[in-house]
Every structure is written in structure tokens, then in C-alpha cells.
Amino acid sequence: MSDAENPFAPTEEALEAGRLLFRRPWTFQTSVATLDQLPQAERVEVAFAGRSNVGKSSLINALTGVKGLARTSNTPGRTQMLNFFHAPDSPVTLVDMPGYGYAQAPKSLVDAWTELVFTFLQGRARLRRVFMLIDSRHGIKDVDLKTMDLLDRAAVNYQIVLTKIDKIKPGAVERVAEESLARISKRPAAYPSLIRTSSDKMAGIADLRAEIHTLASW
Ligand code: GDP
């Protein structure tokens, strides 16, 4: 679908406002491993979730233009934490949710992840949206569906962001986009459009910035 036909395509104004929002110097605010450490939500929040290695850190770094702001998934110790990023005068805080779906994760770790994330989701009145990152080469996996179940239960709005689209052909991106939208069509809290991105090529980053600006200005 071209942008001209896409009712969800951002306007020029939103693209510009998104660009300005992310021209600020974004910095790391805090990491939280247990819910009693959660900072007060002083601003609107948007969060990022996805399987480990989906490209979440790369996407946050691309959005903010700060290399190394979000660490890569294999940084020990940070993986089970919620990481918060903010910028001066920004109306929105970014929340990096812990990656999930490690092949060898013991059940106790999965349970701890679920509890941390679900309690966070339920208690965060100013959380506007969770961006659910899906690797465009792999599409939605069962473990992603489990996270969507949590989001549906917590009634937190979520939107699919396809990552690494530079790794596959445009036709394959369209196929995975259509298939993904079909799979979420009956999910109550899912947003009915997705954003295609490549952090390597900066594709779709402007659209995601515009979307975050729009969410922050409700
Ligand atoms: P995380 O575990 O979800 O935080 O994933 P990372 O951001 O650490 O990325 C995992 C791997 O995918 C790294 O080797 C990245 O360089 C690579 N990667 C991330 N985004 C892209 C992208 O847009 N294009 C390509 N080609 N590789 C990417």
C-alpha cells in the first residue's frame, strides 16, 4: 500500500514534530528490576517489547540518534529490567521492556518476566502504547502471541513494528506485514496498522517518531 492510500500514514506536520521530538539529547534515566523501584510516571510513556535479538536496542538507538543508549540484548544483568529513557522537555518517556523468548530460559525466569511486565502494564495509567517488535524475517512467533495475550489482558494498546526489513526483499516484507495484520485482527488491544523499520538503513524511523509524537500529544 502506498502512503497516499494508507489512512494511517503520518502527516507532514507529525513527521516534523516527531523529528523535533527526537532531536533532543536523550539519556538513560533508570533501570528497574522490581516494581517497588518504579519511577513515578511524570510523563506519557511508550514502551518497546520483543524477543531477544529482534533489534530492540538498535531501534531505540536509531530513534534517539544516540549510539549505545540502549544496550544490546546480551548485556548480562540488564536483560530482566525495565529501562527508562528521557530527554529535556520531552512530553514522553521511552520504556525498554526486557527481551523475552530466550531458548534456554528456565521457567522461573519466564515467570519473573511475566510478573514484572504484567504488573507494570496494569499499573501504568500513562502508558499510551507498547510497540511490539517483530523480526520481519520470522514473523509472529508463539512467544510473541503470549506477550500479546498479556497486553490484551492488561488492556494496553499495542502496535506491531517490523524490524530489519533491509534483510528481506520488499515483496517478502509486504507478505509478512499482511500475515501479521491478519493474525492480530481479532485481538482486542491491537492497533490495526504496523510500521516497517530498518535501524541499519533508518527506514521507517521517521514514521515511528511521528507516531510517538502523536501519542504524546493526546
Ligand atoms: P535486541 O536484543 O532486541 O536489543 O537486538 P539488538 O538491537 O541487539 O540487535 C540484534 C542483532 O540484530 C544485532 O546484531 C544487530 O546489529 C542486528 N540488527 C538490529 N537491527 C537491524 C536492522 O535494522 N538491520 C540489520 N541488518 N540488522 C539489524
mmCIF file of C-alpha atoms and ligand atoms in Angstrom:
data_model
loop_
_atom_site.group_PDB
_atom_site.id
_atom_site.type_symbol
_atom_site.label_atom_id
_atom_site.label_comp_id
_atom_site.label_asym_id
_atom_site.label_seq_id
_atom_site.Cartn_x
_atom_site.Cartn_y
_atom_site.Cartn_z
ATOM 1 C CA MET A 1 0.000 0.000 0.000
ATOM 2 C CA SER A 2 1.392 3.410 -0.907
ATOM 3 C CA ASP A 3 1.357 6.208 1.669
ATOM 4 C CA ALA A 4 -1.261 8.022 -0.424
ATOM 5 C CA GLU A 5 -3.698 5.111 0.145
ATOM 6 C CA ASN A 6 -2.689 4.423 3.734
ATOM 7 C CA PRO A 7 -5.074 6.103 6.186
ATOM 8 C CA PHE A 8 -2.513 5.571 8.976
ATOM 9 C CA ALA A 9 0.337 7.332 7.150
ATOM 10 C CA PRO A 10 1.698 10.231 9.228
ATOM 11 C CA THR A 11 1.033 13.801 8.126
ATOM 12 C CA GLU A 12 3.892 16.153 7.212
ATOM 13 C CA GLU A 13 3.239 18.034 10.488
ATOM 14 C CA ALA A 14 3.511 14.859 12.569
ATOM 15 C CA LEU A 15 6.716 13.851 10.763
ATOM 16 C CA GLU A 16 8.250 17.244 11.511
ATOM 17 C CA ALA A 17 7.094 17.223 15.144
ATOM 18 C CA GLY A 18 8.451 13.681 15.511
ATOM 19 C CA ARG A 19 11.767 14.776 14.088
ATOM 20 C CA LEU A 20 11.992 17.635 16.580
ATOM 21 C CA LEU A 21 10.965 15.392 19.479
ATOM 22 C CA PHE A 22 13.927 13.146 18.787
ATOM 23 C CA ARG A 23 16.422 15.907 18.121
ATOM 24 C CA ARG A 24 16.676 16.326 21.888
ATOM 25 C CA PRO A 25 19.589 14.794 23.807
ATOM 26 C CA TRP A 26 18.039 11.521 25.004
ATOM 27 C CA THR A 27 19.624 9.902 28.028
ATOM 28 C CA PHE A 28 19.232 6.884 30.243
ATOM 29 C CA GLN A 29 17.008 7.640 33.236
ATOM 30 C CA THR A 30 16.849 4.474 35.306
ATOM 31 C CA SER A 31 16.641 0.681 35.308
ATOM 32 C CA VAL A 32 14.077 -1.175 37.328
ATOM 33 C CA ALA A 33 14.179 -4.857 38.244
ATOM 34 C CA THR A 34 11.448 -4.869 40.860
ATOM 35 C CA LEU A 35 8.247 -2.928 40.873
ATOM 36 C CA ASP A 36 8.864 -1.112 44.136
ATOM 37 C CA GLN A 37 11.631 0.748 42.270
ATOM 38 C CA LEU A 38 9.356 2.045 39.529
ATOM 39 C CA PRO A 39 9.713 5.783 38.948
ATOM 40 C CA GLN A 40 6.593 7.949 39.084
ATOM 41 C CA ALA A 41 5.166 8.327 35.604
ATOM 42 C CA GLU A 42 5.573 12.071 35.247
ATOM 43 C CA ARG A 43 5.095 11.977 31.503
ATOM 44 C CA VAL A 44 3.309 9.931 28.924
ATOM 45 C CA GLU A 45 5.115 6.654 28.246
ATOM 46 C CA VAL A 46 5.566 4.413 25.238
ATOM 47 C CA ALA A 47 7.247 1.040 25.598
ATOM 48 C CA PHE A 48 9.109 -1.379 23.355
ATOM 49 C CA ALA A 49 8.794 -5.148 23.646
ATOM 50 C CA GLY A 50 10.146 -8.047 21.630
ATOM 51 C CA ARG A 51 12.028 -11.320 21.592
ATOM 52 C CA SER A 52 15.691 -11.066 22.424
ATOM 53 C CA ASN A 53 17.677 -10.218 19.292
ATOM 54 C CA VAL A 54 14.661 -8.715 17.495
ATOM 55 C CA GLY A 55 16.562 -5.429 17.148
ATOM 56 C CA LYS A 56 15.001 -3.521 20.067
ATOM 57 C CA SER A 57 18.197 -1.847 21.269
ATOM 58 C CA SER A 58 19.150 -0.909 17.718
ATOM 59 C CA LEU A 59 15.700 0.616 17.170
ATOM 60 C CA ILE A 60 15.841 2.720 20.352
ATOM 61 C CA ASN A 61 19.322 3.890 19.413
ATOM 62 C CA ALA A 62 18.147 4.754 15.876
ATOM 63 C CA LEU A 63 15.077 6.615 17.157
ATOM 64 C CA THR A 64 17.008 8.723 19.622
ATOM 65 C CA GLY A 65 20.089 9.071 17.453
ATOM 66 C CA VAL A 66 22.199 8.042 20.452
ATOM 67 C CA LYS A 67 24.525 5.130 19.739
ATOM 68 C CA GLY A 68 24.732 2.751 22.673
ATOM 69 C CA LEU A 69 21.824 4.345 24.587
ATOM 70 C CA ALA A 70 20.024 1.024 24.803
ATOM 71 C CA ARG A 71 22.446 -1.818 25.322
ATOM 72 C CA THR A 72 22.332 -4.872 23.151
ATOM 73 C CA SER A 73 20.491 -7.878 24.428
ATOM 74 C CA ASN A 74 23.499 -9.828 25.576
ATOM 75 C CA THR A 75 24.420 -7.365 28.305
ATOM 76 C CA PRO A 76 24.128 -9.535 31.405
ATOM 77 C CA GLY A 77 22.065 -8.136 34.244
ATOM 78 C CA ARG A 78 20.096 -5.628 32.253
ATOM 79 C CA THR A 79 18.041 -8.135 30.380
ATOM 80 C CA GLN A 80 15.413 -8.608 33.097
ATOM 81 C CA MET A 81 14.954 -4.917 33.683
ATOM 82 C CA LEU A 82 12.722 -2.158 32.506
ATOM 83 C CA ASN A 83 14.940 0.649 31.232
ATOM 84 C CA PHE A 84 13.654 4.220 31.060
ATOM 85 C CA PHE A 85 14.957 6.931 28.716
ATOM 86 C CA HIS A 86 14.055 10.585 28.740
ATOM 87 C CA ALA A 87 15.042 13.913 27.205
ATOM 88 C CA PRO A 88 14.789 17.542 28.346
ATOM 89 C CA ASP A 89 11.291 18.974 27.862
ATOM 90 C CA SER A 90 10.124 15.826 26.132
ATOM 91 C CA PRO A 91 6.470 15.035 26.799
ATOM 92 C CA VAL A 92 7.221 11.315 26.535
ATOM 93 C CA THR A 93 9.410 8.739 28.269
ATOM 94 C CA LEU A 94 10.603 5.632 26.401
ATOM 95 C CA VAL A 95 10.475 2.319 28.235
ATOM 96 C CA ASP A 96 12.607 -0.577 27.050
ATOM 97 C CA MET A 97 10.922 -3.741 28.273
ATOM 98 C CA PRO A 98 13.025 -6.817 28.982
ATOM 99 C CA GLY A 99 13.501 -9.097 25.981
ATOM 100 C CA TYR A 100 11.768 -12.465 26.075
ATOM 101 C CA GLY A 101 11.929 -15.821 24.354
ATOM 102 C CA TYR A 102 15.416 -16.971 25.232
ATOM 103 C CA ALA A 103 15.784 -20.560 24.079
ATOM 104 C CA GLN A 104 17.192 -21.780 27.381
ATOM 105 C CA ALA A 105 15.315 -19.571 29.806
ATOM 106 C CA PRO A 106 14.262 -21.561 32.874
ATOM 107 C CA LYS A 107 10.581 -21.384 33.854
ATOM 108 C CA SER A 108 11.389 -19.343 36.957
ATOM 109 C CA LEU A 109 12.906 -16.611 34.765
ATOM 110 C CA VAL A 110 9.928 -16.630 32.412
ATOM 111 C CA ASP A 111 7.579 -16.366 35.406
ATOM 112 C CA ALA A 112 9.586 -13.457 36.842
ATOM 113 C CA TRP A 113 9.475 -11.715 33.452
ATOM 114 C CA THR A 114 5.728 -12.216 33.183
ATOM 115 C CA GLU A 115 5.075 -10.898 36.665
ATOM 116 C CA LEU A 116 7.280 -7.830 36.253
ATOM 117 C CA VAL A 117 5.852 -6.969 32.867
ATOM 118 C CA PHE A 118 2.206 -7.682 33.655
ATOM 119 C CA THR A 119 2.264 -5.687 36.874
ATOM 120 C CA PHE A 120 3.980 -2.830 35.074
ATOM 121 C CA LEU A 121 1.417 -2.910 32.267
ATOM 122 C CA GLN A 122 -1.546 -2.956 34.607
ATOM 123 C CA GLY A 123 -0.370 -0.154 36.829
ATOM 124 C CA ARG A 124 0.817 2.344 34.275
ATOM 125 C CA ALA A 125 -2.031 4.731 33.569
ATOM 126 C CA ARG A 126 0.094 6.990 31.378
ATOM 127 C CA LEU A 127 1.396 4.177 29.168
ATOM 128 C CA ARG A 128 -0.078 5.017 25.780
ATOM 129 C CA ARG A 129 1.216 2.182 23.657
ATOM 130 C CA VAL A 130 3.564 -0.782 23.539
ATOM 131 C CA PHE A 131 5.410 -1.234 20.273
ATOM 132 C CA MET A 132 5.660 -4.977 19.699
ATOM 133 C CA LEU A 133 8.773 -5.589 17.650
ATOM 134 C CA ILE A 134 8.630 -8.480 15.205
ATOM 135 C CA ASP A 135 11.609 -9.573 13.121
ATOM 136 C CA SER A 136 10.425 -9.290 9.527
ATOM 137 C CA ARG A 137 12.333 -12.451 8.592
ATOM 138 C CA HIS A 138 10.490 -14.573 11.139
ATOM 139 C CA GLY A 139 7.018 -13.048 11.593
ATOM 140 C CA ILE A 140 4.948 -13.526 14.741
ATOM 141 C CA LYS A 141 6.017 -16.500 16.885
ATOM 142 C CA ASP A 142 4.084 -18.296 19.647
ATOM 143 C CA VAL A 143 6.088 -16.498 22.306
ATOM 144 C CA ASP A 144 5.048 -13.146 20.778
ATOM 145 C CA LEU A 145 1.425 -14.252 20.959
ATOM 146 C CA LYS A 146 1.880 -14.929 24.678
ATOM 147 C CA THR A 147 3.086 -11.364 25.176
ATOM 148 C CA MET A 148 0.115 -10.090 23.156
ATOM 149 C CA ASP A 149 -2.148 -12.137 25.448
ATOM 150 C CA LEU A 150 -0.657 -10.249 28.404
ATOM 151 C CA LEU A 151 -1.201 -6.924 26.659
ATOM 152 C CA ASP A 152 -4.787 -7.821 25.801
ATOM 153 C CA ARG A 153 -5.428 -8.879 29.402
ATOM 154 C CA ALA A 154 -3.920 -5.659 30.724
ATOM 155 C CA ALA A 155 -5.872 -3.710 28.069
ATOM 156 C CA VAL A 156 -2.754 -1.883 26.906
ATOM 157 C CA ASN A 157 -2.814 -0.723 23.317
ATOM 158 C CA TYR A 158 -0.041 -2.273 21.193
ATOM 159 C CA GLN A 159 1.242 -1.895 17.663
ATOM 160 C CA ILE A 160 3.477 -4.156 15.619
ATOM 161 C CA VAL A 161 6.775 -2.749 14.394
ATOM 162 C CA LEU A 162 8.536 -4.936 11.855
ATOM 163 C CA THR A 163 12.319 -4.804 12.269
ATOM 164 C CA LYS A 164 15.279 -5.487 9.947
ATOM 165 C CA ILE A 165 13.317 -5.033 6.709
ATOM 166 C CA ASP A 166 16.631 -4.435 4.910
ATOM 167 C CA LYS A 167 17.330 -8.146 5.337
ATOM 168 C CA ILE A 168 14.491 -9.312 3.066
ATOM 169 C CA LYS A 169 13.027 -8.304 -0.302
ATOM 170 C CA PRO A 170 10.195 -5.717 -0.436
ATOM 171 C CA GLY A 171 7.694 -8.367 -1.550
ATOM 172 C CA ALA A 172 8.560 -10.514 1.449
ATOM 173 C CA VAL A 173 8.103 -7.501 3.747
ATOM 174 C CA GLU A 174 4.606 -6.999 2.339
ATOM 175 C CA ARG A 175 3.763 -10.674 2.842
ATOM 176 C CA VAL A 176 4.865 -10.675 6.481
ATOM 177 C CA ALA A 177 3.064 -7.358 7.042
ATOM 178 C CA GLU A 178 -0.218 -8.741 5.664
ATOM 179 C CA GLU A 179 0.127 -12.004 7.530
ATOM 180 C CA SER A 180 0.919 -10.190 10.802
ATOM 181 C CA LEU A 181 -2.059 -7.852 10.473
ATOM 182 C CA ALA A 182 -4.331 -10.807 9.726
ATOM 183 C CA ARG A 183 -3.094 -12.599 12.846
ATOM 184 C CA ILE A 184 -3.831 -9.656 15.155
ATOM 185 C CA SER A 185 -7.114 -8.625 13.566
ATOM 186 C CA LYS A 186 -9.279 -10.153 16.310
ATOM 187 C CA ARG A 187 -7.108 -9.111 19.217
ATOM 188 C CA PRO A 188 -8.866 -6.506 21.331
ATOM 189 C CA ALA A 189 -5.943 -4.237 22.205
ATOM 190 C CA ALA A 190 -4.010 -4.489 18.919
ATOM 191 C CA TYR A 191 -3.668 -1.406 16.728
ATOM 192 C CA PRO A 192 -4.715 -2.229 13.161
ATOM 193 C CA SER A 193 -1.678 -0.906 11.314
ATOM 194 C CA LEU A 194 2.034 -1.617 11.552
ATOM 195 C CA ILE A 195 5.288 0.194 10.944
ATOM 196 C CA ARG A 196 8.066 -1.308 8.811
ATOM 197 C CA THR A 197 11.571 -0.409 10.003
ATOM 198 C CA SER A 198 15.263 -0.933 9.467
ATOM 199 C CA SER A 199 17.534 0.602 12.066
ATOM 200 C CA ASP A 200 20.507 -0.063 9.795
ATOM 201 C CA LYS A 201 19.016 1.898 6.889
ATOM 202 C CA MET A 202 16.945 4.313 9.042
ATOM 203 C CA ALA A 203 13.833 3.126 7.205
ATOM 204 C CA GLY A 204 10.527 3.800 8.947
ATOM 205 C CA ILE A 205 12.238 5.631 11.816
ATOM 206 C CA ALA A 206 10.659 8.959 10.865
ATOM 207 C CA ASP A 207 7.215 7.298 10.846
ATOM 208 C CA LEU A 208 7.779 5.785 14.267
ATOM 209 C CA ARG A 209 8.954 9.142 15.618
ATOM 210 C CA ALA A 210 5.811 10.756 14.203
ATOM 211 C CA GLU A 211 3.621 8.075 15.794
ATOM 212 C CA ILE A 212 5.271 8.633 19.193
ATOM 213 C CA HIS A 213 4.783 12.383 18.853
ATOM 214 C CA THR A 214 1.097 11.838 18.069
ATOM 215 C CA LEU A 215 0.660 9.522 21.071
ATOM 216 C CA ALA A 216 2.383 12.047 23.324
ATOM 217 C CA SER A 217 0.099 14.851 22.244
ATOM 218 C CA TRP A 218 -3.279 13.294 23.093
HETATM 219 P P1 GDP B 1 17.814 -6.733 20.908
HETATM 220 O O1 GDP B 1 18.304 -7.980 21.557
HETATM 221 O O2 GDP B 1 16.383 -6.843 20.549
HETATM 222 O O3 GDP B 1 18.129 -5.478 21.667
HETATM 223 O O4 GDP B 1 18.550 -6.662 19.491
HETATM 224 P P2 GDP B 1 19.801 -5.794 19.003
HETATM 225 O O5 GDP B 1 19.417 -4.389 18.735
HETATM 226 O O6 GDP B 1 20.926 -6.064 19.929
HETATM 227 O O7 GDP B 1 20.055 -6.456 17.567
HETATM 228 C C1 GDP B 1 20.315 -7.832 17.413
HETATM 229 C C2 GDP B 1 21.154 -8.039 16.168
HETATM 230 O O8 GDP B 1 20.414 -7.631 15.000
HETATM 231 C C3 GDP B 1 22.429 -7.204 16.146
HETATM 232 O O9 GDP B 1 23.445 -7.974 15.556
HETATM 233 C C4 GDP B 1 22.080 -6.006 15.283
HETATM 234 O O10 GDP B 1 23.185 -5.445 14.626
HETATM 235 C C5 GDP B 1 21.117 -6.630 14.287
HETATM 236 N N1 GDP B 1 20.136 -5.634 13.803
HETATM 237 C C6 GDP B 1 19.315 -4.866 14.553
HETATM 238 N N2 GDP B 1 18.551 -4.076 13.766
HETATM 239 C C7 GDP B 1 18.902 -4.326 12.481
HETATM 240 C C8 GDP B 1 18.471 -3.818 11.205
HETATM 241 O O11 GDP B 1 17.600 -2.949 11.069
HETATM 242 N N3 GDP B 1 19.063 -4.359 10.105
HETATM 243 C C9 GDP B 1 20.011 -5.328 10.189
HETATM 244 N N4 GDP B 1 20.523 -5.792 9.044
HETATM 245 N N5 GDP B 1 20.451 -5.814 11.362
HETATM 246 C C10 GDP B 1 19.917 -5.330 12.497
#
